[in-house]
Amino acid sequence: MSTPEHSVDPGRTHDRRPGEGTDGANRSALTVMLLASTLAVMAGTVLAPVVELLRDDLDLTRTAAGLVLTAHGLSLAVAGPFVGWTIDRWGVRWTLAAGLATYGIAGGAGLVLTSYPLLVASRVVFGVGAAAVFVGTTVALLDLAGPAAKQRVMGWRTTAISLGGVGWPLVGGALGALSWHASFGAYLVGLPLGVAVLRVLPARGAPRPGAGRGRQHLGVLLRRRSRLLVVYFLQMVATVLLYCVVVFLPARLAELGITHSLLVAVFSVVLSVTMSIVGLTYAHVLRRLGYRALLTAAFGLWLAAFLCLGLGPAPVWMIVGPALFGVGMGLAVPALTVLAVDRAPVHLRAQATALLATTTFAAQFAAPLAFGPLAGATSVAGAYLCAAGVAAGALIVVLTDRSWGRRGRCPGSGG
C-alpha cells in the first residue's frame, strides 16, 4: 500500500530555517555537513591541475595518468550500496566518520607514494571513503533539516558542491606549485572533519520506522517502486551531460580560436557560478513550480545549452551554453536527490541515496567511453549536438512520466 512521500508541500521550506527552534549544535552540524559535502567534488578536481606533472614524473601515458583521477569513481559506485545498508542498519555518525578517515588517509597517501600501482590502489580505497562521504553527508543533512527545511538545505548543498568545484582545484594548483605530491595533502582535511562529525552528530539518532525489517532490501525496493528508476535514469543523464560540457569545452573553444589557459578557465567557471546562485533559490523555485515543471525547465535548459555549444558561431555562445547548463544543474541536482530519498521507505533511504551515488559515478566512468569516440569520429560540435539529442530524450521522459501526480507534486512513494 502506498504511503505519502511527504505531507508537506515539496517546496515549502519557508516555514522555518534549519536549526530554528533547536540549539546551536544543530547549526554546527549543518555547517560541518555542508563543508564535508564539498569533498565529493574535490575527489578528482583537486588533482586536475597537476595531472600533467604527475604524468611526466612517473613517465605515464595520458590514459594511465587519467586513471589516477578516475579510479575512485568505480570503487565508489561499487561500495555505495554497502555504505547505504550500513547507514540504514547502524546510523550515519560512525559510518560517515570512518568514511572521512578513509578519505583523508587513502587520499593523502599520494603525499609519499611514488609507485604508480600503489597510487592507483590507494585511489581505489579512497573511493570507498568517498562513497561514505557522499551518502553520509546527504543523509545527515536531510535528517538534520527535517521535512520543512529539507529543500532549502539541499539547495545549500548544491551551492556548496559547486563552490567546491571552483575552490578545490585552486587549492590543488597552489599546492602543486610545490610538487604534484603536495596536492594530495588537500585530502587530509577529511581527518579533522571526521573528528568534527563525531562531535556534532548525535550519538544515537531516532530509530527509523521499519528499520528492523530484514526481508525488504534495495532489490525489492526497485522492483516494487519503479518511480525510483525514473529518478536514477534522469540522474544518469544529468551526469553524462555534465561530463560532456566540462570535458569538451576547452576543445570547442580551441575550434573558435580561444586557447589561452586563463580565458579557458573563465569560460569553464561560468557553469559553477550559475549553479551556485541557483542553488540558493532552488527551494523558492520548487515551491512555485513543483517537481515536473522544475525538471522540465532543467532539461529544457540543457537542450538549449547544447544547441548553443554545438551551433554557436562565436565565443559568446560558449558563455551562454555553460550558464544555461549551470542553471539547470542548480535546479536538478537537489530535486533528484530529494526525490530519490522521498520515494523510498524510511528504513531504506540511505540505500536509495547510495544507489543515486552509484548511478552518478558509474555514469561518470562510462561517459568517456560513449562520447570520447563520438567526438573523435565527428567533432566536438557534433558531440554537443548528440548530447542535445540525449537531453531532448530525457525531457520527453519528464513530460510523459505519470509519477509526478497532480500539479507536478509526487503522489505516493509506493510501487
Short mmCIF file of C-alpha atoms in Angstrom, two decimals:
data_model
loop_
_atom_site.label_atom_id
_atom_site.label_comp_id
_atom_site.label_asym_id
_atom_site.label_seq_id
_atom_site.Cartn_x
_atom_site.Cartn_y
_atom_site.Cartn_z
CA MET A 1 0.00 0.00 0.00
CA SER A 2 1.31 3.43 -0.92
CA THR A 3 2.34 5.90 1.70
CA PRO A 4 2.66 9.63 1.13
CA GLU A 5 6.16 10.80 0.34
CA HIS A 6 5.52 13.84 2.47
CA SER A 7 2.54 15.69 3.73
CA VAL A 8 4.48 18.92 3.32
CA ASP A 9 4.38 20.81 0.03
CA PRO A 10 7.65 19.80 -1.69
CA GLY A 11 8.90 23.33 -1.97
CA ARG A 12 7.54 24.66 1.28
CA THR A 13 10.73 25.43 3.13
CA HIS A 14 9.95 28.97 4.17
CA ASP A 15 8.21 27.93 7.37
CA ARG A 16 11.42 27.61 9.33
CA ARG A 17 15.15 27.76 8.83
CA PRO A 18 17.47 24.85 9.54
CA GLY A 19 18.30 24.81 13.21
CA GLU A 20 15.46 27.18 14.10
CA GLY A 21 13.91 26.11 17.36
CA THR A 22 16.94 23.94 18.19
CA ASP A 23 20.20 24.64 19.91
CA GLY A 24 23.40 25.78 18.23
CA ALA A 25 24.59 22.17 17.93
CA ASN A 26 22.22 21.58 15.04
CA ARG A 27 23.50 24.63 13.19
CA SER A 28 27.08 23.49 13.81
CA ALA A 29 26.23 20.06 12.44
CA LEU A 30 24.69 21.59 9.31
CA THR A 31 27.83 23.65 8.76
CA VAL A 32 30.11 20.63 9.12
CA MET A 33 27.93 18.57 6.76
CA LEU A 34 27.93 21.31 4.11
CA LEU A 35 31.73 21.57 4.32
CA ALA A 36 32.05 17.79 4.06
CA SER A 37 29.70 17.79 1.06
CA THR A 38 32.32 19.69 -0.94
CA LEU A 39 34.69 16.71 -0.61
CA ALA A 40 32.63 14.69 -3.10
CA VAL A 41 33.53 17.06 -5.93
CA MET A 42 37.03 17.56 -4.53
CA ALA A 43 37.80 13.87 -5.07
CA GLY A 44 39.03 14.30 -8.63
CA THR A 45 39.15 18.04 -9.26
CA VAL A 46 41.88 18.82 -6.73
CA LEU A 47 44.35 16.78 -8.77
CA ALA A 48 43.35 18.10 -12.20
CA PRO A 49 45.91 20.97 -12.16
CA VAL A 50 48.84 18.58 -11.53
CA VAL A 51 47.94 15.59 -13.68
CA GLU A 52 50.48 16.56 -16.34
CA LEU A 53 53.22 16.95 -13.72
CA LEU A 54 52.36 13.53 -12.31
CA ARG A 55 52.37 12.01 -15.81
CA ASP A 56 55.80 13.41 -16.64
CA ASP A 57 57.37 12.45 -13.31
CA LEU A 58 56.11 8.85 -13.38
CA ASP A 59 56.51 8.53 -17.17
CA LEU A 60 52.87 7.56 -17.75
CA THR A 61 50.58 7.63 -20.74
CA ARG A 62 47.71 10.09 -20.64
CA THR A 63 45.28 7.24 -20.09
CA ALA A 64 47.29 5.87 -17.16
CA ALA A 65 47.59 9.32 -15.60
CA GLY A 66 43.88 9.89 -16.06
CA LEU A 67 43.19 6.72 -14.10
CA VAL A 68 44.61 8.40 -11.01
CA LEU A 69 41.78 10.92 -11.30
CA THR A 70 39.00 8.46 -12.11
CA ALA A 71 39.78 5.12 -10.41
CA HIS A 72 37.96 6.16 -7.26
CA GLY A 73 34.72 6.57 -9.22
CA LEU A 74 34.44 2.87 -9.94
CA SER A 75 35.08 1.75 -6.35
CA LEU A 76 32.70 4.46 -5.14
CA ALA A 77 29.97 3.11 -7.41
CA VAL A 78 30.55 -0.46 -6.19
CA ALA A 79 30.81 0.43 -2.50
CA GLY A 80 27.82 2.79 -2.48
CA PRO A 81 25.05 0.20 -1.81
CA PHE A 82 27.03 -1.36 1.06
CA VAL A 83 27.59 2.06 2.60
CA GLY A 84 23.87 2.78 2.34
CA TRP A 85 22.99 -0.51 4.01
CA THR A 86 25.44 0.26 6.82
CA ILE A 87 23.85 3.66 7.46
CA ASP A 88 20.33 2.22 7.39
CA ARG A 89 21.39 -0.50 9.81
CA TRP A 90 23.61 1.37 12.31
CA GLY A 91 23.17 5.07 11.62
CA VAL A 92 25.15 7.77 9.88
CA ARG A 93 27.52 9.03 12.60
CA TRP A 94 30.18 6.32 12.74
CA THR A 95 29.86 5.37 9.07
CA LEU A 96 30.49 8.95 7.98
CA ALA A 97 33.34 9.44 10.46
CA ALA A 98 35.03 6.25 9.25
CA GLY A 99 34.50 7.31 5.66
CA LEU A 100 36.11 10.69 6.27
CA ALA A 101 39.09 9.00 7.95
CA THR A 102 39.48 6.64 4.99
CA TYR A 103 39.10 9.61 2.64
CA GLY A 104 41.87 11.52 4.41
CA ILE A 105 44.33 8.65 4.89
CA ALA A 106 43.94 6.94 1.50
CA GLY A 107 43.70 10.27 -0.34
CA GLY A 108 46.68 11.72 1.46
CA ALA A 109 48.78 8.62 0.71
CA GLY A 110 49.81 10.32 -2.53
CA LEU A 111 51.98 12.62 -0.45
CA VAL A 112 54.53 9.83 -0.07
CA LEU A 113 53.74 7.20 -2.71
CA THR A 114 55.98 7.08 -5.78
CA SER A 115 54.84 3.73 -7.19
CA TYR A 116 52.09 4.01 -9.80
CA PRO A 117 50.38 0.67 -8.90
CA LEU A 118 50.31 1.65 -5.22
CA LEU A 119 48.98 5.08 -6.12
CA VAL A 120 46.10 3.58 -8.10
CA ALA A 121 45.42 1.09 -5.29
CA SER A 122 45.23 3.96 -2.81
CA ARG A 123 42.72 5.68 -5.11
CA VAL A 124 40.54 2.57 -5.12
CA VAL A 125 40.49 2.53 -1.31
CA PHE A 126 39.90 6.28 -1.37
CA GLY A 127 36.74 5.68 -3.43
CA VAL A 128 35.24 3.62 -0.60
CA GLY A 129 35.74 6.54 1.78
CA ALA A 130 34.33 8.95 -0.80
CA ALA A 131 31.20 6.76 -1.06
CA ALA A 132 30.64 7.10 2.69
CA VAL A 133 31.16 10.86 2.44
CA PHE A 134 28.74 11.29 -0.47
CA VAL A 135 25.97 9.17 1.05
CA GLY A 136 26.58 10.05 4.69
CA THR A 137 26.57 13.84 4.24
CA THR A 138 23.39 13.68 2.17
CA VAL A 139 21.52 11.53 4.69
CA ALA A 140 22.80 13.58 7.64
CA LEU A 141 21.74 16.86 6.04
CA LEU A 142 18.25 15.54 5.37
CA ASP A 143 17.96 14.20 8.91
CA LEU A 144 19.15 17.48 10.42
CA ALA A 145 16.95 19.68 8.24
CA GLY A 146 13.68 17.84 8.78
CA PRO A 147 10.72 17.84 6.38
CA ALA A 148 10.06 21.58 6.31
CA ALA A 149 13.64 22.69 5.63
CA LYS A 150 15.00 19.83 3.50
CA GLN A 151 14.53 21.60 0.17
CA ARG A 152 16.33 24.70 1.37
CA VAL A 153 19.20 22.65 2.77
CA MET A 154 19.51 20.59 -0.43
CA GLY A 155 19.78 23.86 -2.33
CA TRP A 156 22.56 24.92 0.02
CA ARG A 157 24.25 21.58 -0.56
CA THR A 158 24.16 22.16 -4.31
CA THR A 159 25.73 25.60 -3.85
CA ALA A 160 28.42 24.17 -1.55
CA ILE A 161 29.28 21.44 -4.06
CA SER A 162 29.52 23.85 -6.97
CA LEU A 163 31.68 26.28 -4.99
CA GLY A 164 33.89 23.34 -4.06
CA GLY A 165 34.25 22.64 -7.76
CA VAL A 166 35.79 26.10 -8.10
CA GLY A 167 37.76 26.34 -4.85
CA TRP A 168 39.36 22.91 -4.52
CA PRO A 169 41.14 22.99 -7.93
CA LEU A 170 42.65 26.33 -6.88
CA VAL A 171 43.90 24.71 -3.68
CA GLY A 172 45.28 21.78 -5.66
CA GLY A 173 47.01 24.11 -8.10
CA ALA A 174 48.55 26.18 -5.31
CA LEU A 175 49.87 23.08 -3.55
CA GLY A 176 51.02 21.72 -6.90
CA ALA A 177 53.42 24.64 -7.18
CA LEU A 178 55.46 22.79 -4.54
CA SER A 179 55.16 19.36 -6.18
CA TRP A 180 52.44 17.09 -7.53
CA HIS A 181 52.70 15.10 -4.29
CA ALA A 182 51.68 18.18 -2.28
CA SER A 183 48.28 18.38 -3.98
CA PHE A 184 47.34 15.06 -2.34
CA GLY A 185 47.75 16.79 1.02
CA ALA A 186 44.41 18.54 0.47
CA TYR A 187 42.65 15.22 1.16
CA LEU A 188 43.91 15.28 4.76
CA VAL A 189 41.08 17.71 5.53
CA GLY A 190 38.94 14.58 5.84
CA LEU A 191 40.62 13.75 9.18
CA PRO A 192 39.58 16.85 11.18
CA LEU A 193 36.16 16.72 9.55
CA GLY A 194 35.82 13.12 10.74
CA VAL A 195 36.54 14.22 14.29
CA ALA A 196 34.05 17.08 13.88
CA VAL A 197 31.36 14.63 12.78
CA LEU A 198 31.78 12.65 15.99
CA ARG A 199 31.40 15.85 17.98
CA VAL A 200 28.40 17.42 16.23
CA LEU A 201 26.22 14.47 15.20
CA PRO A 202 24.12 12.80 17.89
CA ALA A 203 25.49 9.53 19.25
CA ARG A 204 22.23 7.75 18.55
CA GLY A 205 19.64 9.09 16.14
CA ALA A 206 15.95 8.40 16.33
CA PRO A 207 15.15 4.89 15.09
CA ARG A 208 13.92 4.78 11.52
CA PRO A 209 10.43 3.33 11.10
CA GLY A 210 10.73 -0.18 9.73
CA ALA A 211 14.45 -0.36 10.46
CA GLY A 212 14.03 -3.81 11.89
CA ARG A 213 12.60 -5.33 8.75
CA GLY A 214 15.05 -7.84 7.42
CA ARG A 215 13.31 -9.11 4.33
CA GLN A 216 12.90 -5.94 2.29
CA HIS A 217 16.10 -4.79 0.65
CA LEU A 218 17.04 -2.48 -2.19
CA GLY A 219 16.43 -5.03 -4.94
CA VAL A 220 12.86 -5.49 -3.70
CA LEU A 221 12.56 -1.72 -3.42
CA LEU A 222 13.46 -1.20 -7.07
CA ARG A 223 11.07 -3.90 -8.26
CA ARG A 224 8.17 -2.50 -6.26
CA ARG A 225 8.89 1.20 -6.63
CA SER A 226 9.56 1.81 -10.28
CA ARG A 227 9.30 5.57 -9.69
CA LEU A 228 12.82 5.39 -8.28
CA LEU A 229 14.11 4.06 -11.61
CA VAL A 230 12.92 7.25 -13.31
CA VAL A 231 14.95 9.31 -10.83
CA TYR A 232 18.07 7.19 -11.36
CA PHE A 233 17.68 7.41 -15.14
CA LEU A 234 17.45 11.20 -15.01
CA GLN A 235 20.46 11.34 -12.66
CA MET A 236 22.46 9.20 -15.09
CA VAL A 237 21.60 11.50 -17.98
CA ALA A 238 22.46 14.59 -15.94
CA THR A 239 25.89 13.16 -15.08
CA VAL A 240 26.68 12.23 -18.69
CA LEU A 241 25.66 15.67 -19.92
CA LEU A 242 27.74 17.42 -17.26
CA TYR A 243 30.75 15.37 -18.36
CA CYS A 244 30.22 16.49 -21.95
CA VAL A 245 30.16 20.17 -21.03
CA VAL A 246 33.19 20.11 -18.73
CA VAL A 247 35.49 17.86 -20.74
CA PHE A 248 34.83 19.10 -24.27
CA LEU A 249 34.53 22.84 -23.63
CA PRO A 250 38.29 23.58 -23.93
CA ALA A 251 38.41 21.73 -27.27
CA ARG A 252 35.31 23.58 -28.50
CA LEU A 253 36.89 26.89 -27.52
CA ALA A 254 40.03 25.88 -29.42
CA GLU A 255 37.87 25.34 -32.51
CA LEU A 256 36.84 29.01 -32.15
CA GLY A 257 40.44 30.18 -31.65
CA ILE A 258 40.47 30.53 -27.84
CA THR A 259 43.41 28.65 -26.33
CA HIS A 260 44.82 30.89 -23.59
CA SER A 261 44.54 28.95 -20.32
CA LEU A 262 43.20 31.89 -18.30
CA LEU A 263 40.44 32.59 -20.82
CA VAL A 264 39.54 28.90 -20.95
CA ALA A 265 39.31 28.88 -17.14
CA VAL A 266 36.96 31.89 -17.20
CA PHE A 267 34.64 30.16 -19.65
CA SER A 268 34.75 26.97 -17.60
CA VAL A 269 33.88 28.60 -14.26
CA VAL A 270 30.63 30.10 -15.58
CA LEU A 271 28.79 26.80 -15.03
CA SER A 272 29.78 26.57 -11.36
CA VAL A 273 28.91 30.20 -10.66
CA THR A 274 25.39 29.98 -12.10
CA MET A 275 24.83 26.62 -10.39
CA SER A 276 25.85 28.15 -7.04
CA ILE A 277 23.48 31.09 -7.40
CA VAL A 278 20.52 28.99 -8.48
CA GLY A 279 21.12 26.52 -5.65
CA LEU A 280 20.36 29.29 -3.16
CA THR A 281 16.98 29.96 -4.82
CA TYR A 282 16.07 26.33 -5.51
CA ALA A 283 13.60 25.90 -2.64
CA HIS A 284 11.65 29.01 -3.64
CA VAL A 285 11.51 27.92 -7.28
CA LEU A 286 10.34 24.41 -6.34
CA ARG A 287 7.60 25.83 -4.12
CA ARG A 288 6.24 27.77 -7.08
CA LEU A 289 6.68 25.17 -9.83
CA GLY A 290 6.62 21.65 -8.38
CA TYR A 291 8.90 18.82 -9.49
CA ARG A 292 7.58 18.22 -13.01
CA ALA A 293 7.81 21.85 -14.14
CA LEU A 294 11.17 22.29 -12.41
CA LEU A 295 12.75 19.25 -14.09
CA THR A 296 11.13 20.20 -17.39
CA ALA A 297 12.85 23.57 -17.09
CA ALA A 298 16.18 21.92 -16.19
CA PHE A 299 16.26 19.53 -19.14
CA GLY A 300 14.90 22.20 -21.46
CA LEU A 301 17.74 24.49 -20.40
CA TRP A 302 20.23 21.69 -21.05
CA LEU A 303 18.83 21.15 -24.52
CA ALA A 304 19.21 24.86 -25.25
CA ALA A 305 22.72 24.83 -23.74
CA PHE A 306 23.96 22.09 -26.04
CA LEU A 307 22.42 23.76 -29.08
CA CYS A 308 24.38 26.89 -28.15
CA LEU A 309 27.58 24.90 -27.67
CA GLY A 310 27.14 22.86 -30.85
CA LEU A 311 25.86 25.53 -33.22
CA GLY A 312 27.14 28.79 -31.71
CA PRO A 313 29.37 30.54 -34.26
CA ALA A 314 31.03 32.96 -31.80
CA PRO A 315 32.74 32.69 -28.38
CA VAL A 316 29.86 34.44 -26.62
CA TRP A 317 27.74 31.33 -27.15
CA MET A 318 30.35 29.37 -25.20
CA ILE A 319 29.42 31.52 -22.20
CA VAL A 320 25.67 31.31 -22.77
CA GLY A 321 25.76 27.49 -23.05
CA PRO A 322 27.54 26.75 -19.75
CA ALA A 323 25.48 29.44 -18.00
CA LEU A 324 22.23 27.78 -19.09
CA PHE A 325 23.58 24.38 -18.12
CA GLY A 326 24.58 25.67 -14.67
CA VAL A 327 21.06 27.00 -14.07
CA GLY A 328 19.65 23.58 -14.93
CA MET A 329 22.11 21.84 -12.62
CA GLY A 330 21.19 24.15 -9.75
CA LEU A 331 17.59 23.01 -10.16
CA ALA A 332 18.02 19.33 -10.98
CA VAL A 333 20.70 18.20 -8.52
CA PRO A 334 18.78 18.96 -5.30
CA ALA A 335 15.46 17.90 -6.81
CA LEU A 336 16.70 14.46 -7.89
CA THR A 337 18.42 13.93 -4.53
CA VAL A 338 15.25 14.63 -2.56
CA LEU A 339 13.11 12.57 -4.96
CA ALA A 340 15.37 9.54 -4.51
CA VAL A 341 15.03 9.80 -0.75
CA ASP A 342 11.31 10.55 -0.65
CA ARG A 343 10.39 7.71 -2.99
CA ALA A 344 11.96 5.14 -0.69
CA PRO A 345 10.63 3.90 2.67
CA VAL A 346 12.35 5.48 5.65
CA HIS A 347 14.32 2.35 6.60
CA LEU A 348 15.86 2.14 3.10
CA ARG A 349 16.51 5.81 2.43
CA ALA A 350 20.26 5.64 2.87
CA GLN A 351 20.41 2.76 0.39
CA ALA A 352 18.29 4.74 -2.05
CA THR A 353 20.73 7.66 -1.68
CA ALA A 354 23.66 5.28 -2.13
CA LEU A 355 22.22 3.97 -5.37
CA LEU A 356 21.99 7.56 -6.57
CA ALA A 357 25.72 7.87 -5.88
CA THR A 358 26.36 4.58 -7.70
CA THR A 359 24.37 5.82 -10.69
CA THR A 360 26.25 9.13 -10.70
CA PHE A 361 29.76 7.72 -10.63
CA ALA A 362 29.03 4.77 -12.90
CA ALA A 363 27.73 7.25 -15.47
CA GLN A 364 30.80 9.42 -14.91
CA PHE A 365 33.00 6.39 -15.56
CA ALA A 366 31.08 5.33 -18.68
CA ALA A 367 30.55 8.76 -20.27
CA PRO A 368 34.07 9.00 -21.80
CA LEU A 369 33.59 5.59 -23.41
CA ALA A 370 30.47 6.84 -25.19
CA PHE A 371 31.22 10.45 -26.10
CA GLY A 372 35.01 10.30 -26.45
CA PRO A 373 34.99 8.16 -29.62
CA LEU A 374 31.99 10.14 -30.91
CA ALA A 375 33.86 13.44 -30.64
CA GLY A 376 36.90 11.86 -32.28
CA ALA A 377 34.89 10.46 -35.18
CA THR A 378 32.97 13.69 -35.83
CA SER A 379 33.87 16.87 -33.95
CA VAL A 380 33.29 18.43 -30.56
CA ALA A 381 30.39 20.39 -32.01
CA GLY A 382 28.94 17.12 -33.30
CA ALA A 383 29.25 15.53 -29.85
CA TYR A 384 27.43 18.51 -28.34
CA LEU A 385 24.58 18.13 -30.81
CA CYS A 386 24.31 14.44 -29.91
CA ALA A 387 24.20 15.47 -26.26
CA ALA A 388 21.35 17.82 -27.18
CA GLY A 389 19.51 14.76 -28.51
CA VAL A 390 20.08 12.94 -25.21
CA ALA A 391 18.74 15.95 -23.28
CA ALA A 392 15.68 16.02 -25.55
CA GLY A 393 15.03 12.33 -24.90
CA ALA A 394 15.21 12.84 -21.13
CA LEU A 395 12.91 15.86 -21.44
CA ILE A 396 10.31 13.63 -23.09
CA VAL A 397 10.61 11.18 -20.17
CA VAL A 398 9.96 14.00 -17.68
CA LEU A 399 6.94 15.23 -19.65
CA THR A 400 5.37 11.80 -20.11
CA ASP A 401 6.14 10.20 -16.74
CA ARG A 402 2.99 9.82 -14.64
CA SER A 403 4.61 9.60 -11.22
CA TRP A 404 4.58 13.35 -10.53
CA GLY A 405 0.89 13.44 -9.65
CA ARG A 406 -1.36 16.45 -9.51
CA ARG A 407 0.38 19.75 -10.34
CA GLY A 408 3.73 18.02 -10.53
CA ARG A 409 3.74 17.06 -6.85
CA CYS A 410 4.80 13.49 -6.30
CA PRO A 411 1.91 11.41 -5.02
CA GLY A 412 2.86 8.31 -3.10
CA SER A 413 6.09 6.51 -2.98
CA GLY A 414 4.56 3.17 -3.26
CA GLY A 415 5.18 0.87 -6.14
#
